[in-house]
Coordinates of C-alpha atoms in Angstrom, one line a residue:
M1 CA 22.3 -31.9 14.2
D2 CA 23.2 -33.9 11.1
S3 CA 23.4 -37.6 12.0
T4 CA 26.9 -37.7 10.7
T5 CA 28.4 -35.1 12.9
D6 CA 28.9 -35.2 16.7
S7 CA 28.1 -31.5 17.4
D8 CA 26.3 -28.6 15.9
V9 CA 29.3 -26.3 16.3
L10 CA 33.1 -26.8 17.0
V11 CA 34.7 -24.1 19.1
V12 CA 38.5 -23.8 19.0
G13 CA 39.6 -22.2 22.3
A14 CA 38.2 -22.3 25.8
G15 CA 39.5 -19.0 27.0
I16 CA 36.7 -16.3 27.9
A17 CA 35.8 -15.8 24.2
G18 CA 35.5 -19.4 23.3
A19 CA 33.6 -20.2 26.6
A20 CA 31.2 -17.3 26.0
A21 CA 30.6 -18.5 22.5
G22 CA 29.9 -22.0 23.7
F23 CA 27.5 -20.8 26.4
F24 CA 25.3 -18.7 24.1
L25 CA 25.3 -21.2 21.2
A26 CA 24.2 -23.9 23.9
A27 CA 21.5 -21.5 25.2
A28 CA 20.3 -21.0 21.7
G29 CA 19.9 -24.9 21.5
A30 CA 23.0 -26.0 19.8
R31 CA 25.2 -29.0 21.0
V32 CA 28.7 -27.5 21.2
T33 CA 32.2 -29.2 21.6
V34 CA 34.9 -26.6 22.8
L35 CA 38.4 -27.7 22.0
E36 CA 41.3 -26.4 24.3
M37 CA 44.9 -27.1 23.6
E38 CA 46.1 -26.7 27.3
D39 CA 45.2 -28.9 30.1
A40 CA 42.6 -26.5 31.5
P41 CA 40.8 -23.7 30.1
G42 CA 41.9 -20.1 30.7
R43 CA 45.5 -20.6 30.8
H44 CA 46.6 -17.6 28.8
A45 CA 45.0 -14.3 28.4
T46 CA 41.8 -15.1 30.4
G47 CA 43.7 -16.1 33.4
R48 CA 46.0 -13.1 33.3
S49 CA 43.4 -10.2 32.9
A50 CA 43.3 -7.0 34.9
A51 CA 39.5 -8.0 35.7
L52 CA 38.1 -4.6 35.1
Y53 CA 34.8 -3.5 33.5
S54 CA 35.1 0.0 32.1
E55 CA 32.7 1.9 29.9
Y56 CA 35.4 4.4 29.7
F57 CA 37.9 2.2 27.7
G58 CA 38.6 1.9 24.0
P59 CA 37.1 3.3 20.8
P60 CA 33.4 4.2 20.6
E61 CA 32.4 0.7 19.2
V62 CA 34.1 -1.1 22.0
R63 CA 32.5 1.3 24.6
A64 CA 29.0 0.5 23.0
L65 CA 29.6 -3.2 23.1
T66 CA 30.8 -2.8 26.7
A67 CA 27.6 -1.1 27.6
A68 CA 25.6 -3.8 25.8
S69 CA 27.5 -6.4 28.1
R70 CA 26.4 -4.7 31.3
G71 CA 23.1 -6.3 31.6
F72 CA 24.4 -9.9 31.6
L73 CA 27.3 -9.0 33.9
A74 CA 25.0 -7.3 36.6
D75 CA 22.2 -9.7 36.3
P76 CA 23.3 -13.1 35.0
P77 CA 20.9 -16.0 34.6
P78 CA 19.7 -17.8 37.8
G79 CA 22.4 -20.4 38.9
F80 CA 25.2 -18.7 36.8
A81 CA 27.4 -17.7 39.6
D82 CA 27.3 -18.0 43.4
A83 CA 28.0 -14.2 44.0
P84 CA 27.8 -11.1 42.0
L85 CA 30.2 -10.8 38.8
L86 CA 30.7 -7.2 39.4
S87 CA 31.9 -5.0 42.4
P88 CA 32.6 -1.4 42.8
R89 CA 36.1 -0.1 41.9
G90 CA 36.3 3.2 40.1
V91 CA 39.3 4.7 38.3
V92 CA 41.3 7.6 39.1
T93 CA 43.3 9.0 36.2
V94 CA 46.0 11.6 36.6
A95 CA 48.0 13.8 34.1
G96 CA 51.1 15.9 34.7
P97 CA 52.0 19.2 33.2
G98 CA 52.3 19.1 29.4
A99 CA 49.4 16.5 29.0
E100 CA 46.5 19.1 29.0
A101 CA 45.3 18.5 25.6
E102 CA 45.3 14.7 26.1
F103 CA 43.6 15.0 29.4
E104 CA 40.9 17.2 27.9
G105 CA 40.2 14.6 25.1
A106 CA 40.1 11.9 27.6
L107 CA 37.7 13.8 30.0
A108 CA 35.4 14.6 27.2
T109 CA 35.2 11.0 25.9
A110 CA 35.0 9.5 29.7
G111 CA 32.2 12.0 30.4
T112 CA 29.8 10.3 27.9
A113 CA 29.8 7.1 29.9
P114 CA 26.5 6.3 31.9
A115 CA 28.3 7.2 35.0
G116 CA 30.3 10.0 33.5
A117 CA 33.8 10.9 34.5
V118 CA 34.2 14.1 36.6
E119 CA 37.4 16.3 36.9
I120 CA 38.7 16.4 40.5
S121 CA 41.6 18.3 41.9
P122 CA 45.0 16.2 42.4
A123 CA 44.3 16.7 46.1
E124 CA 41.0 15.1 45.9
A125 CA 42.7 12.3 43.9
A126 CA 44.9 11.8 46.7
R127 CA 42.1 11.4 49.2
L128 CA 40.9 8.5 47.1
V129 CA 44.3 6.9 46.6
P130 CA 46.4 8.1 49.9
V131 CA 49.8 7.2 48.5
L132 CA 49.4 9.4 45.3
R133 CA 52.0 12.2 45.0
A134 CA 49.4 14.9 44.3
D135 CA 52.1 17.6 43.7
R136 CA 53.3 15.9 40.6
Y137 CA 50.1 16.1 38.7
A138 CA 48.3 19.2 37.1
R139 CA 44.9 17.3 36.4
A140 CA 42.8 14.3 37.7
M141 CA 39.5 12.7 36.9
H142 CA 37.3 10.2 38.7
K143 CA 35.5 7.5 36.6
P144 CA 33.0 6.0 39.2
G145 CA 31.3 3.4 37.0
A146 CA 34.3 1.2 36.5
M147 CA 33.9 -2.2 38.3
D148 CA 36.0 -5.3 39.1
I149 CA 34.7 -8.4 37.3
D150 CA 35.1 -11.9 38.9
V151 CA 36.7 -13.3 35.9
A152 CA 37.0 -16.9 37.3
A153 CA 33.2 -17.0 38.1
L154 CA 32.4 -15.6 34.8
H155 CA 34.6 -18.0 32.9
E156 CA 33.3 -20.9 34.9
G157 CA 29.7 -19.9 34.4
Y158 CA 30.0 -20.0 30.7
L159 CA 31.9 -23.3 30.9
R160 CA 29.3 -24.9 33.2
G161 CA 26.5 -23.9 30.5
V162 CA 28.5 -25.6 27.7
R163 CA 29.0 -28.9 29.7
A164 CA 25.2 -29.0 30.5
T165 CA 24.6 -30.2 26.9
G166 CA 28.0 -30.4 25.3
R167 CA 31.7 -31.0 26.0
V168 CA 34.9 -29.1 26.8
V169 CA 37.7 -31.2 25.7
T170 CA 41.3 -30.1 27.0
R171 CA 44.7 -31.2 25.6
A172 CA 43.0 -31.0 22.1
R173 CA 45.2 -28.7 20.1
V174 CA 44.0 -28.3 16.4
R175 CA 46.7 -29.1 13.9
E176 CA 44.7 -30.0 11.0
L177 CA 41.2 -28.9 9.8
R178 CA 39.2 -30.7 7.0
R179 CA 35.8 -30.0 5.5
D180 CA 33.9 -32.4 3.8
G181 CA 30.2 -33.3 3.3
A182 CA 29.6 -33.6 7.0
G183 CA 31.1 -30.2 7.7
W184 CA 34.4 -29.5 9.7
R185 CA 36.7 -32.2 11.0
A186 CA 39.1 -31.7 13.7
G187 CA 40.6 -34.8 14.8
D188 CA 37.7 -37.1 15.9
H189 CA 35.3 -34.1 16.3
T190 CA 33.0 -33.0 13.5
A191 CA 30.4 -30.3 13.0
P192 CA 28.8 -28.1 10.3
V193 CA 30.1 -24.9 11.8
L194 CA 33.5 -24.1 13.4
V195 CA 34.3 -21.0 15.6
D196 CA 37.8 -19.7 15.7
A197 CA 38.3 -18.4 19.2
A198 CA 41.9 -19.3 19.4
G199 CA 43.2 -15.9 20.7
A200 CA 46.8 -15.3 19.7
W201 CA 46.7 -18.4 17.6
A202 CA 43.4 -17.4 15.7
D203 CA 45.3 -16.6 12.4
E204 CA 47.0 -20.0 12.7
V205 CA 43.6 -21.7 12.9
A206 CA 42.3 -19.7 10.2
G207 CA 45.1 -20.7 7.8
L208 CA 44.3 -24.4 8.6
A209 CA 40.7 -23.9 7.5
G210 CA 41.7 -22.1 4.2
A211 CA 40.6 -18.8 5.4
T212 CA 42.6 -15.5 4.9
P213 CA 44.5 -14.6 8.0
L214 CA 43.5 -11.2 9.4
R215 CA 47.0 -9.9 10.4
L216 CA 46.0 -10.1 14.1
A217 CA 48.9 -9.0 16.3
A218 CA 49.8 -10.2 19.9
Y219 CA 51.1 -7.7 22.3
R220 CA 52.9 -8.5 25.5
R221 CA 51.3 -7.0 28.8
T222 CA 53.1 -7.6 32.1
A223 CA 51.9 -7.5 35.8
C224 CA 53.1 -8.1 39.3
L225 CA 51.7 -8.2 42.7
V226 CA 53.4 -6.0 45.4
D227 CA 52.6 -5.5 49.2
P228 CA 51.3 -1.9 49.6
G229 CA 52.0 -1.9 53.2
R230 CA 48.6 -0.8 54.1
D231 CA 44.9 -1.8 53.5
A232 CA 44.4 -0.6 49.9
T233 CA 41.0 -2.7 49.5
A234 CA 39.0 0.4 48.8
W235 CA 41.4 2.4 46.5
P236 CA 40.2 2.7 43.0
L237 CA 42.4 1.8 40.1
L238 CA 45.1 4.5 39.5
N239 CA 46.4 5.2 36.1
D240 CA 48.1 8.1 34.3
L241 CA 48.2 9.9 31.0
P242 CA 49.8 9.0 28.6
E243 CA 49.3 5.6 29.9
T244 CA 52.5 4.5 31.4
F245 CA 51.3 2.5 34.3
Y246 CA 48.2 1.5 36.4
C247 CA 47.8 -0.1 39.6
K248 CA 44.8 -1.7 41.4
P249 CA 44.0 -3.7 44.7
E250 CA 44.0 -7.3 43.9
S251 CA 43.9 -10.2 46.4
G252 CA 45.0 -8.3 49.4
A253 CA 47.9 -6.8 47.4
L254 CA 48.4 -4.2 44.6
L255 CA 48.6 -5.2 41.0
V256 CA 51.1 -3.1 39.0
C257 CA 51.4 -2.9 35.3
P258 CA 53.8 -0.8 33.2
A259 CA 51.1 -0.7 30.3
D260 CA 53.6 -2.3 28.1
A261 CA 52.3 -3.4 24.7
E262 CA 55.3 -5.0 22.8
P263 CA 54.6 -7.2 19.8
D264 CA 55.2 -10.9 20.5
E265 CA 54.7 -14.4 19.0
P266 CA 51.9 -16.5 20.3
G267 CA 53.0 -18.6 23.2
D268 CA 53.0 -18.8 26.9
V269 CA 54.8 -15.6 27.6
R270 CA 56.8 -15.1 30.7
P271 CA 57.5 -11.9 32.6
R272 CA 60.8 -10.2 32.1
D273 CA 62.6 -8.6 35.0
L274 CA 63.2 -5.3 33.0
D275 CA 59.4 -4.9 32.6
V276 CA 58.6 -5.7 36.1
A277 CA 61.2 -3.1 37.2
I278 CA 59.9 -0.4 34.9
G279 CA 56.3 -1.0 36.3
I280 CA 57.6 -0.7 40.0
D281 CA 59.7 2.4 39.2
R282 CA 56.6 4.1 37.5
L283 CA 54.6 3.2 40.5
E284 CA 57.3 4.7 43.0
Q285 CA 57.5 7.8 41.0
A286 CA 53.8 8.4 41.1
T287 CA 53.2 7.4 44.8
T288 CA 55.0 7.3 48.2
L289 CA 55.3 3.7 48.0
S290 CA 58.6 1.8 48.2
V291 CA 58.4 -1.8 46.9
R292 CA 60.7 -4.1 48.7
R293 CA 59.4 -7.4 47.2
V294 CA 57.4 -8.7 44.1
A295 CA 55.1 -11.4 45.5
H296 CA 54.2 -12.7 42.1
S297 CA 54.7 -11.6 38.3
W298 CA 53.3 -12.7 35.1
A299 CA 52.6 -11.8 31.4
G300 CA 50.1 -12.3 29.0
L301 CA 49.2 -11.6 25.2
R302 CA 46.5 -9.2 24.2
T303 CA 45.6 -9.9 20.4
S304 CA 44.3 -7.2 18.4
A305 CA 43.1 -6.6 14.8
P306 CA 44.8 -3.8 12.8
D307 CA 41.9 -1.4 13.6
D308 CA 41.7 -2.5 17.4
L309 CA 38.1 -3.7 17.0
P310 CA 37.0 -7.3 17.7
V311 CA 36.4 -9.6 14.8
V312 CA 33.0 -11.5 15.1
G313 CA 31.1 -13.3 12.6
L314 CA 31.0 -15.5 9.4
D315 CA 33.8 -15.5 7.2
P316 CA 32.5 -14.3 3.8
G317 CA 34.6 -16.7 1.7
V318 CA 34.7 -19.9 3.8
P319 CA 31.4 -21.5 4.5
G320 CA 30.8 -22.4 8.0
F321 CA 33.7 -20.8 9.4
C322 CA 33.2 -18.2 12.2
W323 CA 35.8 -15.6 13.7
L324 CA 35.6 -14.5 17.4
A325 CA 39.1 -13.1 17.7
G326 CA 41.0 -9.6 18.2
L327 CA 39.4 -8.8 21.5
G328 CA 42.4 -7.0 22.5
G329 CA 42.3 -6.0 26.1
Y330 CA 38.6 -5.9 26.0
G331 CA 37.8 -9.6 26.1
V332 CA 36.4 -10.3 29.4
Q333 CA 34.1 -7.2 29.6
L334 CA 32.8 -7.8 26.0
S335 CA 32.4 -11.4 26.4
P336 CA 28.5 -11.4 27.0
V337 CA 27.7 -9.3 24.0
V338 CA 30.3 -10.9 21.5
G339 CA 29.1 -14.3 22.6
R340 CA 25.6 -13.5 21.7
L341 CA 26.6 -11.9 18.5
L342 CA 28.7 -15.0 17.5
A343 CA 25.9 -17.4 18.3
A344 CA 23.4 -15.5 16.2
A345 CA 25.9 -15.4 13.2
A346 CA 26.8 -19.2 13.6
L347 CA 23.2 -20.4 13.8
D348 CA 22.0 -17.9 11.1
R349 CA 19.7 -16.1 13.7
D350 CA 18.7 -12.5 14.0
V351 CA 21.2 -10.3 15.5
P352 CA 20.5 -9.2 19.0
A353 CA 18.1 -6.3 19.0
D354 CA 20.1 -4.2 21.2
L355 CA 23.1 -3.9 19.0
P356 CA 22.9 -1.3 16.3
P357 CA 23.6 -2.4 12.8
E358 CA 26.6 0.0 12.5
I359 CA 28.3 -1.7 15.4
V360 CA 27.6 -5.2 14.0
N361 CA 29.0 -4.1 10.8
A362 CA 32.2 -2.6 12.5
V363 CA 33.1 -5.9 13.9
S364 CA 32.3 -8.1 10.9
P365 CA 35.3 -9.9 9.5
G366 CA 34.0 -8.7 6.0
R367 CA 35.6 -5.4 6.7
F368 CA 38.9 -7.0 6.0
I369 CA 38.5 -9.8 3.8
R370 CA 35.3 -9.7 1.6
H371 CA 37.2 -7.6 -1.1
R372 CA 40.1 -10.2 -1.2
Y373 CA 37.6 -13.1 -1.9
L374 CA 35.8 -11.1 -4.5
T375 CA 39.1 -10.5 -6.4
T376 CA 41.0 -13.8 -5.9
R377 CA 38.1 -16.4 -5.5
T378 CA 35.7 -15.7 -8.2

């Protein structure tokens, strides 16, 4: 560490992405300061996650990254968490008449996962989810390898690792960034390297640093908890094609989501009554449940790059500026692998050997902005 700086790396954002980055940077020997604008870490997307690990989810690059995260989540370092981070869940996906082609494509893709999806009958699906209206569906599949993630334990394990040698500073929104001989300065905090893990605010932070924004888009996602009127603990997650809703057991209740994805501005979004009502209506159409009361509802933002792939690595035009952004709905399950990849990039270390070069290149910020710097900053 330079004697004129107080950290080796500044990380902006203490959600799951920033916490993972800080953890792996600290594990590599860096002294890290994580700056969080809220009064506690994880107030936004992290604390509003559906908490599912699924190797069936997302484009091929995301599925590869998810698989590379499994080892850490299944067997974290000693002392990282008091209980397992993963627990069995599974997913049942159903499709009505007219969705045959979409179902076949989804089944083929999900069949390539380590615990490949298998087609089951709608009646078999109803044995797994007893409230399912099996007669409304023509096809069904079971994805047995999907698991619940203890997001709170994962997040806290990362933050504990940061605090062992560094700092997590709350109420520290970054409003100005300067770069001088000592590196980056954010308020009273300085470091040679800056990591932008600010979620929906990542483009805003990039602008403060003089980097080219990536046109990241934040999408609203709504959820609520309802009483299923019976013990649903062992049910798998239930969703449909073409992705109009999902539900899964959560904290003794049933989490219901209308799978909304409406663009929104960065902020502390609130659930809208109409979105909650749409989710409940879709649940009642698919099952025999009749929801009488919503116990709790919330909304969050999933922030994605234009190609729906994460953005991880050094900015090609701004020295010492790293991106860890655009994790979309994959952030929690990808956090171990993107954290490791970010740490390698920020500290100029070798890329983790288990990550193929094509995957590393696919998530590099250079895929969007290298040509802009070449043409405008020569």
